[in-house]
Amino acid sequence: MSVKYFAEPFKIKMVEPIRILTREERIEKIRAANYNVFSLAAEDCYIDLLTDSGTGAMSADQWAGIMLGDESYSGSKSFYKLQESAKDIFGYEFIQPVHQGRAAEKVVMPILLGEGKVSISNMHFDTTRAHVEIAGARAVDCVVPEALDTESYAPFKGNMDNERLVRLIEEYGKENVGAIIITVTNNSAGGQPVSIANIRETSRIAKENGITVVIDAARYAENCHFIKRREEGYGEKSIREIAREIFSYGDIFTMSSKKDAIVNIGGLVGVKNDAELFEKVKANTIPMEGFISYGGLAGRDLEALAVGLQEGVDEDFLKYRIGQMEYLAGKLEEAGIPYQSPVGGHAVFLDAKKLLPHIPYHEFPAQALAIELYIEAGIRSCDIGSYMLGNDPDTGEQLQSEFEFTRLAVPRRVYTQSHLDVIVEALKEIKERKDTLKGYRITWEPKILRHFTAKLEPIR
Ligand SMILES: *Cc1c(COP(=O)(O)O)cnc(C)c1O
């Protein structure tokens, strides 16, 4: 049997009804939300692609784990189960649960960084950047230049620019570089993967200079799948073997388990073998997250995470998961709808700048497309462009983003191929009338992270 896209390696045991409002209702709902998709009620969204974080469907085994959760304050059975599961995958000696990814960052960054220090990353995710800065340090991004070209093919657009990394270390002085953070996959570059050769070289440079390597592991399993598919010499290796090799190049990892560990809440810190460093992790965890054997989670959450970690590296699951993204991207390609190519692991980034060239950046083309998708078919997506970027803090002027992306993030094990077809059909309809789409202006905005709460109105 040969199929182009690997079908769901599961059958559906429990369903959650969704319904589509009428077009008139959708127009009214988005107006009442002041044209901000974050202000829509989830119930009013037919297909919700706002994020893939914490929105996955748990398996029967994970739900069974929920019932087994040991809620002891200290030393619960569920904690030991989680430790064992995580050690098995990452090969690290020390594992600390925390309540989500940014909590891991909050615990780790002050240990490695402080005033006058620098963190260099292929790209800091926004909460990672925030915690680097809260720790008093500077966050410097160092991604390869091909990440910025949305149309050309490159197998590993998430890579660190290692030549520039060497120059940056010289420039700042190695004693001032507190951390080198490798984000897999590279979320901010569109979920683009990082090659194992690149990780190995980054790690070598770090070792040579005595700098700690942090792996931001939110989507490590998807990254392993790309390595298996695209990197020479890795086609015959298992996802687990590839994961072990990646983590062998790091010293410490932080992880949002809401992505590749398929839980609704949870995070991890792992330390390879430095007991002294792990003492510091524990010392920060206790006041900030909770006692070390629960780290801000309930015992039942630890159980679900222990199981989800194992399911996240399942080869059939990953074939299906990435296959869904490729199916969606393939249909968009056929329909001539532009997106960041090749598609990454967790989302399709529609190129609104190309689709709507008549809407200038200061009228937010990617936001206009997100609103139109909601009106067309009740699909919730979001702007990753000038609207999200905000204003220059000094002049108050609207900044122009390099990209105007409308992001379609796909939750794990939640939507079927028919749902993906609805997305494609909606976009085809919009493409037909794209020249009639108008831009938006902001009527109210907060000072920081405005995209979550700002109010907009259409420009007529
Ligand atoms: C989601 C994410 C985080 C933050 O994790 P939360 O669980 O949302 O706090 C950090 N880094 C990357 C790469 C992420 O994708």
Tab-separated table of C-alpha atoms and ligand atoms in Angstrom:
chain	number	residue	atom	x	y	z
A	1	MET	CA	0.000	0.000	0.000
A	2	SER	CA	1.316	3.403	-0.868
A	3	VAL	CA	-0.258	6.706	0.140
A	4	LYS	CA	1.305	10.098	-0.333
A	5	TYR	CA	0.416	11.385	3.114
A	6	PHE	CA	0.574	9.073	6.129
A	7	ALA	CA	-2.950	8.773	7.569
A	8	GLU	CA	-3.848	9.300	11.241
A	9	PRO	CA	-2.135	6.539	13.290
A	10	PHE	CA	-5.091	6.593	15.698
A	11	LYS	CA	-8.853	6.342	15.648
A	12	ILE	CA	-11.176	8.773	17.370
A	13	LYS	CA	-12.624	7.711	20.734
A	14	MET	CA	-14.036	10.964	22.061
A	15	VAL	CA	-15.273	13.983	20.164
A	16	GLU	CA	-15.786	17.635	20.975
A	17	PRO	CA	-18.525	19.221	18.832
A	18	ILE	CA	-17.677	22.377	16.914
A	19	ARG	CA	-20.087	24.441	14.878
A	20	ILE	CA	-19.820	27.129	12.272
A	21	LEU	CA	-21.715	30.365	12.742
A	22	THR	CA	-23.439	32.020	9.793
A	23	ARG	CA	-21.502	34.576	7.793
A	24	GLU	CA	-23.590	37.389	9.319
A	25	GLU	CA	-22.819	36.112	12.818
A	26	ARG	CA	-19.095	35.901	12.059
A	27	ILE	CA	-19.053	39.450	10.722
A	28	GLU	CA	-20.778	40.591	13.911
A	29	LYS	CA	-18.461	38.575	16.211
A	30	ILE	CA	-15.234	39.895	14.688
A	31	ARG	CA	-16.590	43.453	14.777
A	32	ALA	CA	-17.538	43.009	18.452
A	33	ALA	CA	-13.990	41.679	19.029
A	34	ASN	CA	-12.663	44.966	17.568
A	35	TYR	CA	-11.060	42.974	14.747
A	36	ASN	CA	-8.674	41.328	17.215
A	37	VAL	CA	-8.697	37.519	16.873
A	38	PHE	CA	-7.471	37.114	20.472
A	39	SER	CA	-10.736	38.685	21.654
A	40	LEU	CA	-12.918	36.073	19.911
A	41	ALA	CA	-14.494	33.361	22.054
A	42	ALA	CA	-13.058	29.954	21.100
A	43	GLU	CA	-16.612	28.685	20.787
A	44	ASP	CA	-17.202	31.105	17.917
A	45	CYS	CA	-14.237	29.668	15.941
A	46	TYR	CA	-14.917	26.714	13.664
A	47	ILE	CA	-11.281	25.730	13.084
A	48	ASP	CA	-8.927	27.231	15.657
A	49	LEU	CA	-5.362	27.638	14.349
A	50	LEU	CA	-4.296	30.351	16.780
A	51	THR	CA	-1.529	28.159	18.231
A	52	ASP	CA	-0.295	24.568	18.478
A	53	SER	CA	0.747	25.180	22.103
A	54	GLY	CA	-1.202	23.213	24.693
A	55	THR	CA	-4.008	22.615	22.192
A	56	GLY	CA	-3.214	18.995	21.288
A	57	ALA	CA	-5.515	16.034	21.963
A	58	MET	CA	-4.334	13.652	24.666
A	59	SER	CA	-4.400	9.905	24.060
A	60	ALA	CA	-6.357	7.242	25.953
A	61	ASP	CA	-3.117	6.352	27.784
A	62	GLN	CA	-2.590	9.950	28.830
A	63	TRP	CA	-6.158	10.210	30.130
A	64	ALA	CA	-5.646	6.949	32.014
A	65	GLY	CA	-2.537	8.577	33.537
A	66	ILE	CA	-4.687	11.470	34.733
A	67	MET	CA	-6.555	8.997	36.950
A	68	LEU	CA	-3.291	7.523	38.260
A	69	GLY	CA	-1.810	10.883	39.296
A	70	ASP	CA	-0.196	10.697	42.740
A	71	GLU	CA	-0.879	14.055	44.378
A	72	SER	CA	1.677	13.723	47.190
A	73	TYR	CA	3.519	16.957	47.886
A	74	SER	CA	6.916	15.296	47.923
A	75	GLY	CA	8.278	12.252	46.100
A	76	SER	CA	5.087	11.279	44.261
A	77	LYS	CA	5.030	8.155	42.103
A	78	SER	CA	4.103	10.316	39.119
A	79	PHE	CA	7.286	12.367	39.543
A	80	TYR	CA	9.498	9.274	39.408
A	81	LYS	CA	7.619	8.040	36.373
A	82	LEU	CA	8.193	11.370	34.619
A	83	GLN	CA	11.888	11.378	35.534
A	84	GLU	CA	12.332	7.915	34.095
A	85	SER	CA	10.474	8.771	30.881
A	86	ALA	CA	12.463	11.983	30.326
A	87	LYS	CA	15.846	10.384	31.125
A	88	ASP	CA	15.026	7.651	28.646
A	89	ILE	CA	14.498	10.152	25.832
A	90	PHE	CA	17.053	12.873	26.565
A	91	GLY	CA	19.772	10.853	28.296
A	92	TYR	CA	20.207	13.606	30.910
A	93	GLU	CA	20.948	12.766	34.526
A	94	PHE	CA	18.813	15.492	36.104
A	95	ILE	CA	15.193	16.357	35.244
A	96	GLN	CA	13.083	19.111	36.805
A	97	PRO	CA	9.391	19.579	35.950
A	98	VAL	CA	8.019	23.138	35.743
A	99	HIS	CA	4.624	24.448	34.745
A	100	GLN	CA	5.470	25.529	31.174
A	101	GLY	CA	8.313	26.620	28.893
A	102	ARG	CA	8.670	30.184	30.109
A	103	ALA	CA	8.855	28.881	33.686
A	104	ALA	CA	11.864	26.794	32.655
A	105	GLU	CA	13.399	29.974	31.230
A	106	LYS	CA	12.591	31.919	34.381
A	107	VAL	CA	14.415	29.251	36.445
A	108	VAL	CA	17.458	28.838	34.160
A	109	MET	CA	18.301	32.273	32.709
A	110	PRO	CA	19.262	34.014	35.978
A	111	ILE	CA	21.726	31.174	36.669
A	112	LEU	CA	23.586	31.674	33.388
A	113	LEU	CA	23.062	35.360	32.691
A	114	GLY	CA	23.188	38.742	34.406
A	115	GLU	CA	24.098	42.397	33.799
A	116	GLY	CA	26.659	42.769	31.014
A	117	LYS	CA	26.153	39.213	29.738
A	118	VAL	CA	24.990	38.151	26.300
A	119	SER	CA	22.928	35.219	25.102
A	120	ILE	CA	23.378	34.163	21.471
A	121	SER	CA	20.772	32.006	19.740
A	122	ASN	CA	19.812	30.848	16.265
A	123	MET	CA	16.658	32.765	17.275
A	124	HIS	CA	15.288	33.541	20.721
A	125	PHE	CA	11.594	32.748	21.035
A	126	ASP	CA	9.814	35.826	22.451
A	127	THR	CA	9.454	34.518	26.034
A	128	THR	CA	13.084	33.354	25.936
A	129	ARG	CA	14.180	36.818	24.869
A	130	ALA	CA	12.053	38.291	27.666
A	131	HIS	CA	13.734	36.105	30.314
A	132	VAL	CA	17.206	36.859	28.972
A	133	GLU	CA	16.384	40.551	29.312
A	134	ILE	CA	14.714	40.181	32.736
A	135	ALA	CA	17.981	38.531	33.865
A	136	GLY	CA	19.720	41.782	32.809
A	137	ALA	CA	21.423	40.368	29.705
A	138	ARG	CA	21.228	40.979	25.980
A	139	ALA	CA	19.695	38.572	23.475
A	140	VAL	CA	21.420	38.377	20.072
A	141	ASP	CA	19.918	36.367	17.187
A	142	CYS	CA	22.283	34.610	14.791
A	143	VAL	CA	20.236	32.677	12.225
A	144	VAL	CA	21.510	31.776	8.745
A	145	PRO	CA	20.585	34.358	6.065
A	146	GLU	CA	18.488	31.877	4.023
A	147	ALA	CA	15.880	31.944	6.829
A	148	LEU	CA	14.809	35.355	5.542
A	149	ASP	CA	14.068	34.216	1.992
A	150	THR	CA	10.506	32.820	1.981
A	151	GLU	CA	10.539	31.321	-1.497
A	152	SER	CA	13.849	29.547	-1.993
A	153	TYR	CA	14.257	25.979	-0.771
A	154	ALA	CA	16.801	25.181	1.925
A	155	PRO	CA	16.527	22.016	4.024
A	156	PHE	CA	17.574	23.623	7.329
A	157	LYS	CA	16.523	27.248	7.388
A	158	GLY	CA	16.548	27.243	11.203
A	159	ASN	CA	20.344	26.798	11.462
A	160	MET	CA	22.732	28.907	13.495
A	161	ASP	CA	25.083	31.040	11.401
A	162	ASN	CA	28.184	29.464	12.986
A	163	GLU	CA	30.696	31.735	11.243
A	164	ARG	CA	28.915	34.770	12.595
A	165	LEU	CA	28.690	33.061	15.990
A	166	VAL	CA	32.486	32.884	16.166
A	167	ARG	CA	32.712	36.593	15.291
A	168	LEU	CA	30.066	37.496	17.890
A	169	ILE	CA	31.917	35.584	20.617
A	170	GLU	CA	35.094	37.499	19.754
A	171	GLU	CA	33.231	40.790	19.639
A	172	TYR	CA	31.516	40.392	23.043
A	173	GLY	CA	34.374	38.427	24.652
A	174	LYS	CA	33.821	34.759	25.515
A	175	GLU	CA	33.669	35.501	29.250
A	176	ASN	CA	30.602	37.679	28.593
A	177	VAL	CA	28.642	35.125	26.594
A	178	GLY	CA	26.604	33.383	29.312
A	179	ALA	CA	24.689	31.048	27.048
A	180	ILE	CA	24.353	29.804	23.510
A	181	ILE	CA	20.739	28.793	22.967
A	182	ILE	CA	19.850	26.391	20.159
A	183	THR	CA	16.114	26.527	19.443
A	184	VAL	CA	14.798	23.353	17.745
A	185	THR	CA	12.833	23.740	15.613
A	186	ASN	CA	13.420	27.440	15.070
A	187	ASN	CA	9.959	28.733	15.978
A	188	SER	CA	10.505	32.402	15.144
A	189	ALA	CA	11.880	31.486	11.697
A	190	GLY	CA	8.649	29.652	10.867
A	191	GLY	CA	9.219	26.301	12.597
A	192	GLN	CA	12.255	25.677	10.406
A	193	PRO	CA	14.537	22.780	11.394
A	194	VAL	CA	18.180	22.841	12.503
A	195	SER	CA	20.554	20.192	11.138
A	196	ILE	CA	22.519	17.898	13.411
A	197	ALA	CA	25.775	18.936	11.707
A	198	ASN	CA	24.946	22.534	12.569
A	199	ILE	CA	24.156	21.668	16.210
A	200	ARG	CA	27.400	19.673	16.478
A	201	GLU	CA	29.439	22.606	15.159
A	202	THR	CA	27.701	25.147	17.433
A	203	SER	CA	28.398	22.881	20.389
A	204	ARG	CA	32.063	22.522	19.387
A	205	ILE	CA	32.463	26.298	19.188
A	206	ALA	CA	30.774	26.691	22.582
A	207	LYS	CA	33.034	24.076	24.213
A	208	GLU	CA	36.134	25.655	22.738
A	209	ASN	CA	35.126	28.909	24.421
A	210	GLY	CA	33.811	27.416	27.670
A	211	ILE	CA	30.232	28.574	27.026
A	212	THR	CA	27.130	26.672	28.240
A	213	VAL	CA	24.884	25.255	25.506
A	214	VAL	CA	21.149	25.476	26.199
A	215	ILE	CA	18.741	23.590	23.957
A	216	ASP	CA	15.280	25.160	23.698
A	217	ALA	CA	13.567	21.846	23.079
A	218	ALA	CA	9.899	22.772	22.503
A	219	ARG	CA	9.729	21.060	19.100
A	220	TYR	CA	12.729	18.739	19.242
A	221	ALA	CA	10.800	15.692	17.979
A	222	GLU	CA	9.611	17.464	14.823
A	223	ASN	CA	13.207	18.602	14.343
A	224	CYS	CA	14.411	14.974	14.635
A	225	HIS	CA	11.899	13.970	11.968
A	226	PHE	CA	13.287	16.587	9.558
A	227	ILE	CA	16.839	15.386	10.241
A	228	LYS	CA	15.816	11.806	9.503
A	229	ARG	CA	14.184	12.882	6.247
A	230	ARG	CA	16.678	15.455	5.015
A	231	GLU	CA	20.130	14.939	6.516
A	232	GLU	CA	22.631	12.596	4.981
A	233	GLY	CA	23.468	9.586	7.113
A	234	TYR	CA	20.362	9.848	9.300
A	235	GLY	CA	17.706	8.181	7.126
A	236	GLU	CA	18.145	4.825	8.842
A	237	LYS	CA	18.424	6.148	12.390
A	238	SER	CA	15.459	6.133	14.756
A	239	ILE	CA	13.934	9.360	16.071
A	240	ARG	CA	15.115	8.316	19.537
A	241	GLU	CA	18.700	7.856	18.381
A	242	ILE	CA	18.647	11.248	16.678
A	243	ALA	CA	17.184	12.884	19.808
A	244	ARG	CA	19.912	11.320	21.979
A	245	GLU	CA	22.583	12.683	19.646
A	246	ILE	CA	21.104	16.207	19.597
A	247	PHE	CA	20.899	16.381	23.383
A	248	SER	CA	24.440	14.998	23.763
A	249	TYR	CA	25.616	18.327	22.262
A	250	GLY	CA	23.873	20.410	24.946
A	251	ASP	CA	24.571	21.015	28.642
A	252	ILE	CA	21.069	21.935	29.710
A	253	PHE	CA	17.652	22.121	28.085
A	254	THR	CA	14.482	24.076	28.678
A	255	MET	CA	11.267	22.739	27.230
A	256	SER	CA	7.700	23.795	26.757
A	257	SER	CA	5.996	20.413	26.919
A	258	LYS	CA	2.847	21.958	25.440
A	259	LYS	CA	4.210	21.264	21.969
A	260	ASP	CA	6.006	17.989	21.205
A	261	ALA	CA	5.108	16.278	24.498
A	262	ILE	CA	1.407	16.734	23.602
A	263	VAL	CA	0.143	17.931	26.990
A	264	ASN	CA	-2.129	20.875	27.726
A	265	ILE	CA	0.216	22.244	30.386
A	266	GLY	CA	3.782	21.398	31.462
A	267	GLY	CA	7.462	22.085	31.009
A	268	LEU	CA	10.876	20.644	31.826
A	269	VAL	CA	14.419	21.604	32.661
A	270	GLY	CA	17.103	18.983	32.040
A	271	VAL	CA	20.760	19.089	33.094
A	272	LYS	CA	23.127	16.637	31.430
A	273	ASN	CA	25.516	15.842	34.273
A	274	ASP	CA	26.534	18.989	36.191
A	275	ALA	CA	25.262	18.330	39.732
A	276	GLU	CA	26.274	21.782	40.934
A	277	LEU	CA	24.284	23.449	38.158
A	278	PHE	CA	21.287	21.278	38.970
A	279	GLU	CA	21.433	22.389	42.626
A	280	LYS	CA	20.951	25.949	41.353
A	281	VAL	CA	18.021	24.858	39.172
A	282	LYS	CA	16.350	23.268	42.190
A	283	ALA	CA	17.062	26.294	44.360
A	284	ASN	CA	15.271	28.562	41.850
A	285	THR	CA	12.422	26.135	41.237
A	286	ILE	CA	11.296	25.873	44.860
A	287	PRO	CA	10.419	29.560	45.430
A	288	MET	CA	9.250	30.229	41.860
A	289	GLU	CA	7.461	27.049	40.742
A	290	GLY	CA	6.969	24.755	43.708
A	291	PHE	CA	8.696	21.842	45.364
A	292	ILE	CA	11.070	19.896	43.113
A	293	SER	CA	8.902	16.795	42.784
A	294	TYR	CA	5.961	18.671	41.247
A	295	GLY	CA	7.320	21.976	39.886
A	296	GLY	CA	4.010	23.820	39.582
A	297	LEU	CA	2.107	20.852	38.146
A	298	ALA	CA	-0.444	18.442	39.611
A	299	GLY	CA	0.583	14.792	39.935
A	300	ARG	CA	-1.860	13.947	37.139
A	301	ASP	CA	-0.121	16.460	34.842
A	302	LEU	CA	3.205	14.715	35.511
A	303	GLU	CA	1.619	11.407	34.468
A	304	ALA	CA	0.204	12.850	31.243
A	305	LEU	CA	3.623	14.347	30.472
A	306	ALA	CA	5.478	11.087	31.162
A	307	VAL	CA	3.262	9.344	28.605
A	308	GLY	CA	3.138	12.257	26.124
A	309	LEU	CA	6.935	12.431	25.907
A	310	GLN	CA	7.004	8.855	24.629
A	311	GLU	CA	4.126	9.414	22.179
A	312	GLY	CA	5.782	12.547	20.795
A	313	VAL	CA	8.735	10.562	19.398
A	314	ASP	CA	6.561	7.878	17.795
A	315	GLU	CA	7.683	7.593	14.167
A	316	ASP	CA	4.179	7.070	12.761
A	317	PHE	CA	2.825	10.016	14.722
A	318	LEU	CA	5.557	12.281	13.312
A	319	LYS	CA	5.006	11.020	9.747
A	320	TYR	CA	1.325	11.850	10.099
A	321	ARG	CA	1.973	15.176	11.822
A	322	ILE	CA	4.480	16.547	9.324
A	323	GLY	CA	2.470	14.911	6.534
A	324	GLN	CA	-0.522	17.082	7.511
A	325	MET	CA	1.597	20.204	7.165
A	326	GLU	CA	2.893	19.045	3.785
A	327	TYR	CA	-0.603	18.173	2.593
A	328	LEU	CA	-1.837	21.649	3.462
A	329	ALA	CA	1.209	23.320	1.901
A	330	GLY	CA	0.863	21.195	-1.255
A	331	LYS	CA	-2.758	22.291	-1.720
A	332	LEU	CA	-1.804	25.946	-1.258
A	333	GLU	CA	0.963	25.527	-3.805
A	334	GLU	CA	-1.537	24.139	-6.345
A	335	ALA	CA	-3.863	27.050	-5.660
A	336	GLY	CA	-1.078	29.607	-6.058
A	337	ILE	CA	-1.369	30.884	-2.506
A	338	PRO	CA	2.059	32.079	-1.287
A	339	TYR	CA	3.586	30.758	1.973
A	340	GLN	CA	6.996	30.343	3.662
A	341	SER	CA	8.570	27.428	1.798
A	342	PRO	CA	9.406	24.675	2.600
A	343	VAL	CA	6.696	24.351	5.231
A	344	GLY	CA	7.994	23.915	8.793
A	345	GLY	CA	6.884	21.585	11.551
A	346	HIS	CA	3.953	23.177	13.283
A	347	ALA	CA	2.455	25.908	11.115
A	348	VAL	CA	1.967	27.231	7.618
A	349	PHE	CA	2.994	30.869	7.321
A	350	LEU	CA	0.930	32.531	4.587
A	351	ASP	CA	2.793	35.326	2.852
A	352	ALA	CA	0.265	38.167	3.073
A	353	LYS	CA	2.739	40.669	1.649
A	354	LYS	CA	2.713	38.703	-1.615
A	355	LEU	CA	-1.010	37.923	-1.625
A	356	LEU	CA	-2.136	41.456	-0.749
A	357	PRO	CA	0.514	43.774	-2.209
A	358	HIS	CA	-1.967	46.664	-2.308
A	359	ILE	CA	-2.155	46.804	1.516
A	360	PRO	CA	0.932	48.574	2.954
A	361	TYR	CA	2.650	47.302	6.107
A	362	HIS	CA	1.164	50.069	8.253
A	363	GLU	CA	-2.313	48.841	7.322
A	364	PHE	CA	-1.404	45.293	8.436
A	365	PRO	CA	-1.943	42.919	5.476
A	366	ALA	CA	-1.405	39.751	7.561
A	367	GLN	CA	-3.994	40.904	10.098
A	368	ALA	CA	-6.389	41.748	7.246
A	369	LEU	CA	-5.971	38.197	5.896
A	370	ALA	CA	-6.517	36.669	9.355
A	371	ILE	CA	-9.760	38.642	9.739
A	372	GLU	CA	-10.923	37.664	6.260
A	373	LEU	CA	-10.253	33.966	6.999
A	374	TYR	CA	-12.460	34.232	10.047
A	375	ILE	CA	-15.215	35.943	8.104
A	376	GLU	CA	-14.927	33.466	5.226
A	377	ALA	CA	-14.983	30.205	7.196
A	378	GLY	CA	-14.686	30.787	10.947
A	379	ILE	CA	-10.972	29.948	10.851
A	380	ARG	CA	-8.861	31.624	13.536
A	381	SER	CA	-5.231	32.378	12.649
A	382	CYS	CA	-2.978	35.256	13.672
A	383	ASP	CA	-0.677	37.982	12.367
A	384	ILE	CA	3.086	37.517	12.586
A	385	GLY	CA	4.078	40.784	10.949
A	386	SER	CA	4.086	44.541	11.448
A	387	TYR	CA	0.903	44.434	13.521
A	388	MET	CA	2.591	42.099	16.007
A	389	LEU	CA	5.900	43.941	15.855
A	390	GLY	CA	4.445	47.227	17.148
A	391	ASN	CA	5.934	50.698	17.374
A	392	ASP	CA	9.454	52.015	17.737
A	393	PRO	CA	9.846	52.538	21.508
A	394	ASP	CA	11.746	55.808	20.940
A	395	THR	CA	9.765	57.513	18.179
A	396	GLY	CA	6.395	55.767	18.617
A	397	GLU	CA	6.328	55.167	14.869
A	398	GLN	CA	5.001	51.928	13.383
A	399	LEU	CA	7.874	49.521	12.651
A	400	GLN	CA	8.014	47.628	9.382
A	401	SER	CA	8.439	43.883	9.774
A	402	GLU	CA	10.633	41.865	7.417
A	403	PHE	CA	7.663	39.525	6.923
A	404	GLU	CA	3.890	39.873	6.820
A	405	PHE	CA	2.814	36.351	7.763
A	406	THR	CA	-0.608	35.021	8.637
A	407	ARG	CA	0.162	31.956	10.727
A	408	LEU	CA	-1.929	28.795	10.552
A	409	ALA	CA	-0.693	26.773	13.543
A	410	VAL	CA	-2.015	23.225	13.529
A	411	PRO	CA	-2.832	21.559	16.888
A	412	ARG	CA	-1.627	17.951	17.306
A	413	ARG	CA	-4.093	15.094	16.666
A	414	VAL	CA	-7.057	17.520	16.593
A	415	TYR	CA	-8.117	18.246	13.009
A	416	THR	CA	-8.653	15.886	10.077
A	417	GLN	CA	-7.747	16.215	6.420
A	418	SER	CA	-11.309	17.457	5.716
A	419	HIS	CA	-10.678	20.372	8.041
A	420	LEU	CA	-7.500	21.142	6.119
A	421	ASP	CA	-9.546	21.102	2.891
A	422	VAL	CA	-11.893	23.708	4.370
A	423	ILE	CA	-8.888	25.963	5.031
A	424	VAL	CA	-7.691	25.612	1.437
A	425	GLU	CA	-11.160	26.283	-0.011
A	426	ALA	CA	-11.568	29.372	2.179
A	427	LEU	CA	-8.220	30.728	1.005
A	428	LYS	CA	-9.116	30.082	-2.644
A	429	GLU	CA	-12.322	32.097	-2.181
A	430	ILE	CA	-10.359	34.931	-0.593
A	431	LYS	CA	-7.789	34.841	-3.385
A	432	GLU	CA	-10.606	35.377	-5.920
A	433	ARG	CA	-11.545	38.663	-4.317
A	434	LYS	CA	-8.174	39.622	-2.836
A	435	ASP	CA	-8.062	43.018	-4.530
A	436	THR	CA	-11.198	44.080	-2.636
A	437	LEU	CA	-9.614	43.440	0.787
A	438	LYS	CA	-8.888	46.546	2.814
A	439	GLY	CA	-6.335	47.348	5.478
A	440	TYR	CA	-6.928	48.141	9.149
A	441	ARG	CA	-6.028	50.917	11.543
A	442	ILE	CA	-5.520	50.710	15.293
A	443	THR	CA	-7.983	52.699	17.412
A	444	TRP	CA	-6.519	51.741	20.799
A	445	GLU	CA	-3.335	49.954	21.857
A	446	PRO	CA	-1.400	49.173	25.034
A	447	LYS	CA	2.318	50.031	25.265
A	448	ILE	CA	3.756	46.511	25.055
A	449	LEU	CA	2.651	43.258	23.380
A	450	ARG	CA	-0.163	45.197	21.789
A	451	HIS	CA	-1.348	42.502	19.406
A	452	PHE	CA	-3.091	40.586	22.202
A	453	THR	CA	-5.415	43.395	23.233
A	454	ALA	CA	-5.336	46.234	20.671
A	455	LYS	CA	-8.557	47.409	19.006
A	456	LEU	CA	-8.769	47.907	15.244
A	457	GLU	CA	-11.163	49.133	12.579
A	458	PRO	CA	-11.300	48.608	8.830
A	459	ILE	CA	-10.073	51.417	6.578
A	460	ARG	CA	-12.895	52.193	4.162
B	1	LIG	C1	6.318	27.918	23.284
B	1	LIG	C2	7.746	28.141	23.333
B	1	LIG	C3	8.378	28.614	24.494
B	1	LIG	C4	7.598	29.041	25.725
B	1	LIG	O1	6.834	28.009	26.243
B	1	LIG	P1	5.435	28.235	26.986
B	1	LIG	O2	5.045	26.843	27.355
B	1	LIG	O3	4.499	28.881	26.027
B	1	LIG	O4	5.687	29.083	28.181
B	1	LIG	C5	9.746	28.757	24.463
B	1	LIG	N1	10.461	28.471	23.357
B	1	LIG	C6	9.887	28.035	22.232
B	1	LIG	C7	10.733	27.720	21.044
B	1	LIG	C8	8.518	27.859	22.167
B	1	LIG	O5	7.955	27.448	21.029
